[in-house]
Coordinates of C-alpha atoms in Angstrom, one line a residue:
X1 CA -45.2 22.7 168.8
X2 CA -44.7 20.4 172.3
X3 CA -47.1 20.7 175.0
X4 CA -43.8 19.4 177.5
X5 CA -45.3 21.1 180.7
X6 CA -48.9 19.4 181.6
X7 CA -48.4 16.2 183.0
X8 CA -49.4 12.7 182.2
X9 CA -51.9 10.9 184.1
X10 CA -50.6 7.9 183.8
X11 CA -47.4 6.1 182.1
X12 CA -49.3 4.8 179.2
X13 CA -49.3 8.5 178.1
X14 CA -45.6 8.3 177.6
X15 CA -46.0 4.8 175.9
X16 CA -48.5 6.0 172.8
X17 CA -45.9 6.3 169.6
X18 CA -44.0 3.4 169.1
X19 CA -39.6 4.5 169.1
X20 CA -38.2 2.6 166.3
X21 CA -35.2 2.7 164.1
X22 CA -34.2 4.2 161.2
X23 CA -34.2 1.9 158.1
X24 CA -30.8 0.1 156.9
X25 CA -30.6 -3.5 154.3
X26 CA -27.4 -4.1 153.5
X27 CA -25.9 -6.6 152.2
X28 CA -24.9 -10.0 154.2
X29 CA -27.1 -8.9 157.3
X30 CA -28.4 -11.6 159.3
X31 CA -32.1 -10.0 159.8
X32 CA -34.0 -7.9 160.2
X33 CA -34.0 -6.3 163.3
X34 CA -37.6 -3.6 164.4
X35 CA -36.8 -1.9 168.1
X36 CA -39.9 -0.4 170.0
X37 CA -38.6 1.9 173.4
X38 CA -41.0 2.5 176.1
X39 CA -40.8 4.5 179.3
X40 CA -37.9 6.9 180.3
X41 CA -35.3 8.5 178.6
X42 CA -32.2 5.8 179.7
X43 CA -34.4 3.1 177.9
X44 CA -34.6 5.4 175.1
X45 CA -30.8 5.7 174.8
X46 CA -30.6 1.6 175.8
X47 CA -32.3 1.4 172.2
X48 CA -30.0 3.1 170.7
X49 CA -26.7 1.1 172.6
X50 CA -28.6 -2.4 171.7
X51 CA -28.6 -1.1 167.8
X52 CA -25.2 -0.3 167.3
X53 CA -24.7 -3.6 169.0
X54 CA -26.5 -5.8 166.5
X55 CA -25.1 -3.8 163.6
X56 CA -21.9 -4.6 164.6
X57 CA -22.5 -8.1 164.2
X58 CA -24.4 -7.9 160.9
X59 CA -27.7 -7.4 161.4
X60 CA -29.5 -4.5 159.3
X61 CA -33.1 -2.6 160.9
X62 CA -35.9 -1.8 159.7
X63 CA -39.0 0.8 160.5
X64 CA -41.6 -1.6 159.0
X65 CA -42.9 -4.5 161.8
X66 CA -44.2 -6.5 158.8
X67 CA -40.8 -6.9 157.4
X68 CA -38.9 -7.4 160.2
X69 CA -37.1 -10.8 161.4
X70 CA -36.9 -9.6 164.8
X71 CA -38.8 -7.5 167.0
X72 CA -37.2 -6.3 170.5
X73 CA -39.4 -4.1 172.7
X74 CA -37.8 -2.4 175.2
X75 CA -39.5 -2.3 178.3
X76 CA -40.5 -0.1 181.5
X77 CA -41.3 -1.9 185.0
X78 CA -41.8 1.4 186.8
X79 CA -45.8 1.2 187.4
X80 CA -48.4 -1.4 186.7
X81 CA -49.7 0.7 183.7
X82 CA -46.6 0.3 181.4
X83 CA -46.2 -3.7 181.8
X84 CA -49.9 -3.6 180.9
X85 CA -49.3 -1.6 178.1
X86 CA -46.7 -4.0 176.8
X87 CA -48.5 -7.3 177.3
X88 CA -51.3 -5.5 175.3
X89 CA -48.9 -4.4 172.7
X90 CA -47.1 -8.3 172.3
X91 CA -51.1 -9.7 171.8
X92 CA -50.6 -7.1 168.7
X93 CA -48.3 -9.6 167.4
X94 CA -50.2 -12.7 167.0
X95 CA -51.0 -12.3 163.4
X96 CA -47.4 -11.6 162.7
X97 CA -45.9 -14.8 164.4
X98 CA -48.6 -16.8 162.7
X99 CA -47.9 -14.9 159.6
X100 CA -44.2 -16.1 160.0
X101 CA -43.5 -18.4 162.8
X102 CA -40.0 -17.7 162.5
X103 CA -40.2 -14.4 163.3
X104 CA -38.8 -13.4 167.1
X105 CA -40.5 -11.6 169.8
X106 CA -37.9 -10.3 172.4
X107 CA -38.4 -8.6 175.6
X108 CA -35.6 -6.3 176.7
X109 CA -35.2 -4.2 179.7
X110 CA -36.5 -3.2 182.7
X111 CA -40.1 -5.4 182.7
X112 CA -37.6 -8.4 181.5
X113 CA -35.1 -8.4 184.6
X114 CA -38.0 -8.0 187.1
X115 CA -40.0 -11.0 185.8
X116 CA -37.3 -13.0 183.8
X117 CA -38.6 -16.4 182.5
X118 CA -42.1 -15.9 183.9
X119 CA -42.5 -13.7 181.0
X120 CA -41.7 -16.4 178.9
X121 CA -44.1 -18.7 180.7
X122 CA -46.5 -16.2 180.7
X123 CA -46.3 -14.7 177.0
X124 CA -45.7 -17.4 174.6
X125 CA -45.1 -15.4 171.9
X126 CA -41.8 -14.4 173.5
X127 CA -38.8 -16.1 172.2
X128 CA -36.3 -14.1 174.2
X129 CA -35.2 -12.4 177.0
X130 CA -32.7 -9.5 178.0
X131 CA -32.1 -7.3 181.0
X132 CA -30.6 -3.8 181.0
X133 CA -26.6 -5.5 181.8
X134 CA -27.1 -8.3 178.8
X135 CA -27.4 -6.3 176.0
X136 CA -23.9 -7.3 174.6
X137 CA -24.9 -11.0 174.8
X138 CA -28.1 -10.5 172.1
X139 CA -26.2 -11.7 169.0
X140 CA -26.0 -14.9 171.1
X141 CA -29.0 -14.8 172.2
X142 CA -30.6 -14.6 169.1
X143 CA -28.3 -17.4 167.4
X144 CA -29.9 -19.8 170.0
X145 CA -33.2 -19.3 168.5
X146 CA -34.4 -21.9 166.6
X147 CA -36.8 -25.2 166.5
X148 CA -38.8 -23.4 169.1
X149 CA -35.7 -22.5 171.6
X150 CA -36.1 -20.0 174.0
X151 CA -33.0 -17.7 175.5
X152 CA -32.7 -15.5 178.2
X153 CA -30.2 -13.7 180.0
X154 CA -30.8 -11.7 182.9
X155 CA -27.9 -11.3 184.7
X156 CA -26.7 -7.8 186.4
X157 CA -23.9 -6.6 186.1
X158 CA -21.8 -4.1 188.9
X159 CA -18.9 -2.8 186.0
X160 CA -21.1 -3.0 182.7
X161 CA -21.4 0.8 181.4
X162 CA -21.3 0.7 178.0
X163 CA -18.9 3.0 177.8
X164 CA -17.0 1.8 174.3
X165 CA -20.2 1.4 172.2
X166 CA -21.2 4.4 170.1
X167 CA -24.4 4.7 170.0
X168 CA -27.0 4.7 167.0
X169 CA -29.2 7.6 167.3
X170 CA -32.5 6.6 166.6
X171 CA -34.7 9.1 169.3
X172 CA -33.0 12.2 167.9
X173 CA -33.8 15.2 165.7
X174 CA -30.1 15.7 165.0
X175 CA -29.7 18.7 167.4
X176 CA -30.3 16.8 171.0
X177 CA -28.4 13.5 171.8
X178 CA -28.8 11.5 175.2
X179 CA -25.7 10.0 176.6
X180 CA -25.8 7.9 179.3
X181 CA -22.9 8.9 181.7
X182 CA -24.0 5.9 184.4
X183 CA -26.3 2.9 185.3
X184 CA -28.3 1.5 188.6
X185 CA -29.2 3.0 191.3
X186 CA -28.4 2.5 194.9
X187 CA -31.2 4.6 196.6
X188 CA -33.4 2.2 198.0
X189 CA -36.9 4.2 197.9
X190 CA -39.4 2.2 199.2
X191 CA -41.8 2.4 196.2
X192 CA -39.2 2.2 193.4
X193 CA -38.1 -1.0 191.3
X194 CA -35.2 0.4 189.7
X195 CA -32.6 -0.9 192.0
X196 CA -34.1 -4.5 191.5
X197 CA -33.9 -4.1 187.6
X198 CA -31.0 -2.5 186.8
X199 CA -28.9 -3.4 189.8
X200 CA -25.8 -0.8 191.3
X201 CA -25.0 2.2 190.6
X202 CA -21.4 2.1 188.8
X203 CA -20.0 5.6 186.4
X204 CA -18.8 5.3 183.1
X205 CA -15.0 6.6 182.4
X206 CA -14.9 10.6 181.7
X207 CA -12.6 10.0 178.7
X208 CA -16.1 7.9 176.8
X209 CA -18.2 10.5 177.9
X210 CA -16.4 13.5 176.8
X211 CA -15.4 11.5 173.5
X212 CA -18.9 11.1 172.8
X213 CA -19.8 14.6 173.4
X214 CA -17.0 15.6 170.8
X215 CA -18.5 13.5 168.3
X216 CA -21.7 14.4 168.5
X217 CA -20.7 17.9 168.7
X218 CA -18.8 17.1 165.5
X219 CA -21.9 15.8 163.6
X220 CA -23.6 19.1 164.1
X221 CA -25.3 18.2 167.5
X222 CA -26.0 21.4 169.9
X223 CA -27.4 19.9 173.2
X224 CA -26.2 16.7 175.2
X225 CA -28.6 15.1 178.0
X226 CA -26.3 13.4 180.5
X227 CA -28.6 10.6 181.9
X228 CA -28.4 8.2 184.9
X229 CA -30.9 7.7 187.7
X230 CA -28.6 9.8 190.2
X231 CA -26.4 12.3 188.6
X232 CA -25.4 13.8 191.4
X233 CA -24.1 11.0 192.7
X234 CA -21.7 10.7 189.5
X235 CA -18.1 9.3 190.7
X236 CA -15.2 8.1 188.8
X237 CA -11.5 7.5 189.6
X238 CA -9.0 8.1 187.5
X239 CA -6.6 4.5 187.4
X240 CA -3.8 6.6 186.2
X241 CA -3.9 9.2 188.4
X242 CA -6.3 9.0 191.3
X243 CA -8.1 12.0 190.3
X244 CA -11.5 11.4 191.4
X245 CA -14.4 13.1 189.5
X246 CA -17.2 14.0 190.6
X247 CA -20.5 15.4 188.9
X248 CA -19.6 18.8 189.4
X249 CA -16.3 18.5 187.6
X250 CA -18.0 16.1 184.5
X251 CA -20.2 18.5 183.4
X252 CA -17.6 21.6 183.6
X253 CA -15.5 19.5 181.4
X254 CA -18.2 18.3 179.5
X255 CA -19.4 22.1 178.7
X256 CA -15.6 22.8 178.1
X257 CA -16.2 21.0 174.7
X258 CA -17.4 23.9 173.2
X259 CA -19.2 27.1 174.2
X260 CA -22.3 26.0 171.5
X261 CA -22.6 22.9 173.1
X262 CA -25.3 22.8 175.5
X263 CA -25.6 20.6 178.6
X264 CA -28.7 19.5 180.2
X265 CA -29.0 16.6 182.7
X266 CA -31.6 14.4 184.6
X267 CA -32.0 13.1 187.1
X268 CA -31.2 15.1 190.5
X269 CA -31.5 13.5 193.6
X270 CA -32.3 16.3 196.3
X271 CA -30.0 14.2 198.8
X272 CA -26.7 14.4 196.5
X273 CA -27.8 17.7 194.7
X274 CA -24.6 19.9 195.7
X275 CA -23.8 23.5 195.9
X276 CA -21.0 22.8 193.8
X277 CA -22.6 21.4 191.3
X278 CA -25.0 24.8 191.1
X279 CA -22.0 26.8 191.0
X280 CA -20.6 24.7 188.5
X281 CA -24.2 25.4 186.6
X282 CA -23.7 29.1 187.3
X283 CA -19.8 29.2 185.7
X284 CA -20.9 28.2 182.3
X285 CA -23.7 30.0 180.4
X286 CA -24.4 26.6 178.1
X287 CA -24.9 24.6 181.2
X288 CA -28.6 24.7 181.4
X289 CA -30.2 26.4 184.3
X290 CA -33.0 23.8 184.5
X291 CA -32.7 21.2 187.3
X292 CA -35.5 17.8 187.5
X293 CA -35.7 17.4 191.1
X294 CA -38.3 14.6 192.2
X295 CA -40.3 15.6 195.7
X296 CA -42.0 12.6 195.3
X297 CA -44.1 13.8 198.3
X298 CA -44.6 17.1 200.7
X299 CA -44.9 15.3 203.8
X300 CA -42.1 14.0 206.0
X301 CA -44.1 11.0 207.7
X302 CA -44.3 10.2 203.7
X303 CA -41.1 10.8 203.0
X304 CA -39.6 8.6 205.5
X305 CA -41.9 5.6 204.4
X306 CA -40.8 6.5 201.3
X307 CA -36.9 5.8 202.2
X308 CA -36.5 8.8 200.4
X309 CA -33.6 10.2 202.5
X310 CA -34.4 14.1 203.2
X311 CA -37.3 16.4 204.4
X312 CA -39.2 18.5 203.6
X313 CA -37.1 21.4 205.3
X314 CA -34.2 19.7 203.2
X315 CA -35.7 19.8 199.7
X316 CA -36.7 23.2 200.2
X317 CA -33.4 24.5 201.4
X318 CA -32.4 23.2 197.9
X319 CA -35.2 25.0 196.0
X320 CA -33.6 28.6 198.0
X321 CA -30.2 27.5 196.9
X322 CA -30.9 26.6 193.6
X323 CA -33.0 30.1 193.5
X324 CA -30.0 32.1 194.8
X325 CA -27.1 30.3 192.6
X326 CA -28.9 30.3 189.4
X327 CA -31.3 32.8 189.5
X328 CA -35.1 33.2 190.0
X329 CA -35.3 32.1 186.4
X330 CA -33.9 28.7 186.8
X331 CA -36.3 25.6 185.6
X332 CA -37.3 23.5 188.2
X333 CA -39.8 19.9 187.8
X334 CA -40.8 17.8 189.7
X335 CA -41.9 14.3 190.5
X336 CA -44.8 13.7 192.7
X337 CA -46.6 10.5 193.7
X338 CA -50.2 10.7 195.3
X339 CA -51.8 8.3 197.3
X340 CA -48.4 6.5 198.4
X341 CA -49.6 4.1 201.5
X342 CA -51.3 5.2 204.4
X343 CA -51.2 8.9 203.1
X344 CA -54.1 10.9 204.7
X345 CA -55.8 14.1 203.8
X346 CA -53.7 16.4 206.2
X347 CA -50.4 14.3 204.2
X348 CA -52.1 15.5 200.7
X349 CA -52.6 19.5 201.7
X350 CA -48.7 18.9 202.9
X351 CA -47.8 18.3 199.1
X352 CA -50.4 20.7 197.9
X353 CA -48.6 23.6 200.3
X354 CA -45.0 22.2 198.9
X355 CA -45.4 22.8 195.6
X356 CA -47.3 26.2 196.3
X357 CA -43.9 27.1 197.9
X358 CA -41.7 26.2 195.2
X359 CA -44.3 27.0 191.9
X360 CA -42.7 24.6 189.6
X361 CA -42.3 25.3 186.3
X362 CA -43.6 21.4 185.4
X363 CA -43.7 18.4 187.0
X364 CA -44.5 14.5 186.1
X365 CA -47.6 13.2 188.5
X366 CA -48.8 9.5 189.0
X367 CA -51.2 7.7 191.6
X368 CA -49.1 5.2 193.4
X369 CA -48.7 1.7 191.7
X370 CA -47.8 -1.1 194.5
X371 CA -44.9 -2.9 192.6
X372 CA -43.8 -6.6 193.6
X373 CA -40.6 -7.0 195.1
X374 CA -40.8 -3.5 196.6
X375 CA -40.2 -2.8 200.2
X376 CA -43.3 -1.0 200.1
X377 CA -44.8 -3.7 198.8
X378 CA -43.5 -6.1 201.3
X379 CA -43.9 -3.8 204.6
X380 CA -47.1 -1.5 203.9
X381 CA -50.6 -2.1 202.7
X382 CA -51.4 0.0 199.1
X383 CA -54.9 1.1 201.6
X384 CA -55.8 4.5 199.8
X385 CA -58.6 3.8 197.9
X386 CA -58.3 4.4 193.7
X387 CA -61.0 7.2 193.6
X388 CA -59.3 8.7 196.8
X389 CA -55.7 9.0 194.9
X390 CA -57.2 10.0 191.4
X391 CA -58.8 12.6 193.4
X392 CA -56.1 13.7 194.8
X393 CA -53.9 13.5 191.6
X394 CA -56.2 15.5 189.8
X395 CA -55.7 18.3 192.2
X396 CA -51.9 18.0 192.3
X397 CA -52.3 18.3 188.1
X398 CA -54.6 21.3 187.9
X399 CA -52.5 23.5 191.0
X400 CA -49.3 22.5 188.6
X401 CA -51.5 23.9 186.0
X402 CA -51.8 26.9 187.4
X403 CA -48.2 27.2 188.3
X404 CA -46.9 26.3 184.8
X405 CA -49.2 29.2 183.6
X406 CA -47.3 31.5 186.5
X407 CA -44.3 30.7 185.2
X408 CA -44.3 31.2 181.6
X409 CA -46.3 34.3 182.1
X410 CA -43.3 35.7 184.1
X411 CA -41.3 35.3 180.4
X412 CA -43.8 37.5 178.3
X413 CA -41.2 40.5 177.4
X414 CA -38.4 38.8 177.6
X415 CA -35.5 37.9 175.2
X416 CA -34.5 34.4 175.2
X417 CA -31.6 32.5 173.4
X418 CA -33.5 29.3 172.4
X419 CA -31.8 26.6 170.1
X420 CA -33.9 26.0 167.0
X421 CA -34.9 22.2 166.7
X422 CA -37.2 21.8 164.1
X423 CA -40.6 22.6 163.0
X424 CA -43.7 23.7 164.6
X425 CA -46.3 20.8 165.1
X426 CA -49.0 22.4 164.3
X427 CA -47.4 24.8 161.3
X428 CA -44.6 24.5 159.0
X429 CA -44.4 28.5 158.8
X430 CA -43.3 28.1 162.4
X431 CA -40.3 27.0 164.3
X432 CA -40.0 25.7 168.0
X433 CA -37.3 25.4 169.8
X434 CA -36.2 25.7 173.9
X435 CA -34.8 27.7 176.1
X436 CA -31.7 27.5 178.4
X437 CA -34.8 26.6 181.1
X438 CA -36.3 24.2 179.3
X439 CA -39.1 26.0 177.9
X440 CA -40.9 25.5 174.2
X441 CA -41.0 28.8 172.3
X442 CA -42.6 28.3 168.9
X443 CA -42.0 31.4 166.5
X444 CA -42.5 32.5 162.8
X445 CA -39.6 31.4 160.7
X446 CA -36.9 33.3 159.6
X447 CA -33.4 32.8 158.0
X448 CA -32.6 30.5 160.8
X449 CA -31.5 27.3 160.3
X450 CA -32.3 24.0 162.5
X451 CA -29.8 23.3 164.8
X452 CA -28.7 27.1 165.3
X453 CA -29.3 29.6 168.2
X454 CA -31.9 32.5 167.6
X455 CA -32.9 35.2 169.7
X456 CA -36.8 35.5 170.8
X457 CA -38.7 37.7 172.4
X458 CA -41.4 36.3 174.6
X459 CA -45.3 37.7 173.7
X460 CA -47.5 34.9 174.5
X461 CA -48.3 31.7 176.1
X462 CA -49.8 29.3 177.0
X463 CA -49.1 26.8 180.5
X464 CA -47.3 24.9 178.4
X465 CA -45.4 26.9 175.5
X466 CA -43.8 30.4 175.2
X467 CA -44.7 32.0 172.0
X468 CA -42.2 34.9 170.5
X469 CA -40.9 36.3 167.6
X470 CA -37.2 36.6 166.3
X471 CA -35.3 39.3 167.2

């Protein structure tokens, strides 16, 4: 069973079981190659790009650290919490490096753009480092390893997609694939170090997309997660014929595939989220009615410190539309940041009164983490005091609490299609699976098979799992 409703305090909550790959020795590789994934779900599916990569080009993985050659962690910048957690996690290695001094420590991602050879200064286990744009270059990099060389490429890139790499699927349970339809991020949000780590937006080709879907519909996969920091602001042109695609149009073509293929996506901006893209959500019954749509914050003087864009009178006129298009059933979650700087009590009760208007079905909620480089950083003083923000974050979790419990109790008695993807956590009498809104249902197995759509009827819950029983 998941618990995918109650929110995390803190990154580090996200960063507890290690994401590695699945075990391959063949002959003629050139190592052994151990990958660890941290933070969100595009560094998740970066993994998975960086080991069909080094396959390619002979190299063989491995699940066990202690036999690996190399060991690549891929890395999340996006609070102070998860760069801790990974400088924690590399002191791990000492034993192993003097174990086997040949061994190689690698920093990829996110936390390796943003502080480039000052982790290398910093760290001396680390032998090498990659950004998100240089992940083609890390046969290279590793061939310049050796007599105590270091190597390092950090460059971003404005056309790099990685649209012609098939992935590896390592963070999968063979029903639910990500693919990763773009890259960067040109919203500049005051708090947010994204756009500094993995530079400007830029769209992968449809044709790679869709061919990816195919495939993985081919291999028996029933759900696709199209990622990028701002779907909605998907755009390709067509070099043949001018066409220009737009979000809307990907994913009606993208649920075209096949009517058992489901579509989910992440992650909405509440700027570029467009009607047409919720009646595009409305046309197809296997494009998920769930929608993540970050508030980051209730009030507007907060939201314009924030650069983030919209008000509050905005983001609600796209929870009513949202409501009307897709129904009062639709999933809806949330991002929301407390204590962001100079936010005051009357700002806090704003947020508090937001999310009472909306009632969420889940959200993600974090104190605010000053990062370096930020324009928040550079322009505005990180002045609410710790105790003051875990205060306030603490009432921002239990009201979602609440509201989580709100929604799932508005399920009990009903029949939901929910696509079966593996066993229970807690039982293996049980199966869980979701539904089209993103819900966990866990229910007493049957004839079903994993992978396949069942029928449940809703009789329990709890705030964060439906329980049912076949129908």
């Amino acid at each position: 069973m998941q618990e995918l409703n109650i929110i995390a305090k803190s990154i580090e909550e996200n960063l507890d079981v290690p994401r590695i790959s699945s075990e391959t020795n063949e002959p003629g590789f050139l190592g052994k190659v151990y990958i660890e994934s941290y933070g969100c779900q595009m560094n998740f599916a970066d993994s998975e790009v960086v080991t069909s990569i080094l396959i390619n080009k002979g190299y063989g993985t491995t699940s066990n650290i202690q036999d690996a050659d190399t060991i690549l962690l891929n890395t999340c910048a996006i609070r102070e919490n998860a760069e801790q957690k990974i400088r924690h996690r590399l002191q791990t290695f000492k034993a192993l490096k003097t174990k086997n001094p040949k061994v190689t420590i690698g920093i990829l991602g996110c936390m390796a753009e943003r502080l480039k050879t000052q982790l290398i200064e910093e760290e001396k286990l680390v032998d090498l480092v990659a950004g998100p744009d240089s992940y083609r270059d890390l046969p290279n990099l590793l061939d310049q390893i050796e007599n105590g060389q270091k190597a390092i490429n950090v460059f971003l890139s404005k056309e790099e997609t990685y649209g012609d790499i098939e992935p590896v699927r390592l963070h999968t349970n063979g029903v639910s694939a990500f693919v990763s339809i773009m890259r960067g991020c040109d919203n500049m949000c005051s708090f947010c170090v994204v756009p500094f780590t993995r530079g400007r937006e830029r769209s992968r080709d449809v044709a790679s997309i869709l061919n990816e879907c195919e495939h993985l519909f081919e291999q028996g996969y029933r759900e696709v997660n199209l990622l990028g920091q701002n779907v909605d602001s998907y755009r390709w042109i067509d070099p043949a014929t001018k066409e220009i695609i737009t979000f809307d149009k990907l994913i009606q073509l993208t649920a075209q595939i096949n009517p058992d293929l489901r579509i989910r996506f992440s992650t909405s901006h509440p700027k570029d989220i467009t009607n047409e893209v919720l009646h595009a959500m409305a046309a197809y019954p296997n494009i998920c009615k769930n929608i993540h749509l970050p508030a980051q914050s209730g009030s507007n003087r907060i939201l314009e410190l924030m650069n983030r864009t919209y008000s509050r009178e905005w983001y609600l006129d796209r929870i009513s539309a949202i409501r009307e298009i897709l129904g009062p059933e639709c999933g809806i979650s949330h991002d929301i940041i407390a204590g962001f700087c100079t936010e005051t009590d009357e700002d806090h009760r704003d947020t508090l009164d937001l999310l009472d208007s909306v009632v969420f079905d889940f959200g993600y909620m974090f104190t605010y983490s000053e990062r370096p480089g930020t324009p928040a950083a550079k322009k505005l003083r990180d002045d609410v005091p710790d105790h003051i923000k875990s205060k306030r974050l603490q009432e921002i979790i239990d009201l979602q609490r609440k509201h989580s419990g709100i929604r799932n109790d508005q399920m009990i008695g009903k029949i939901q299609r929910v696509l079966v993807e593996g066993n229970s956590k807690k039982s293996d009498q049980h199966h869980f699976g979701k539904t089209d809104n993103n819900k966990v249902v866990v229910f007493k197995k049957g004839s079903e098979t994993i992978g396949s759509y069942v029928d449940v009827k809703i009789t329990s819950c709890t705030t964060g799992t439906l329980l049912g029983q076949l129908i």
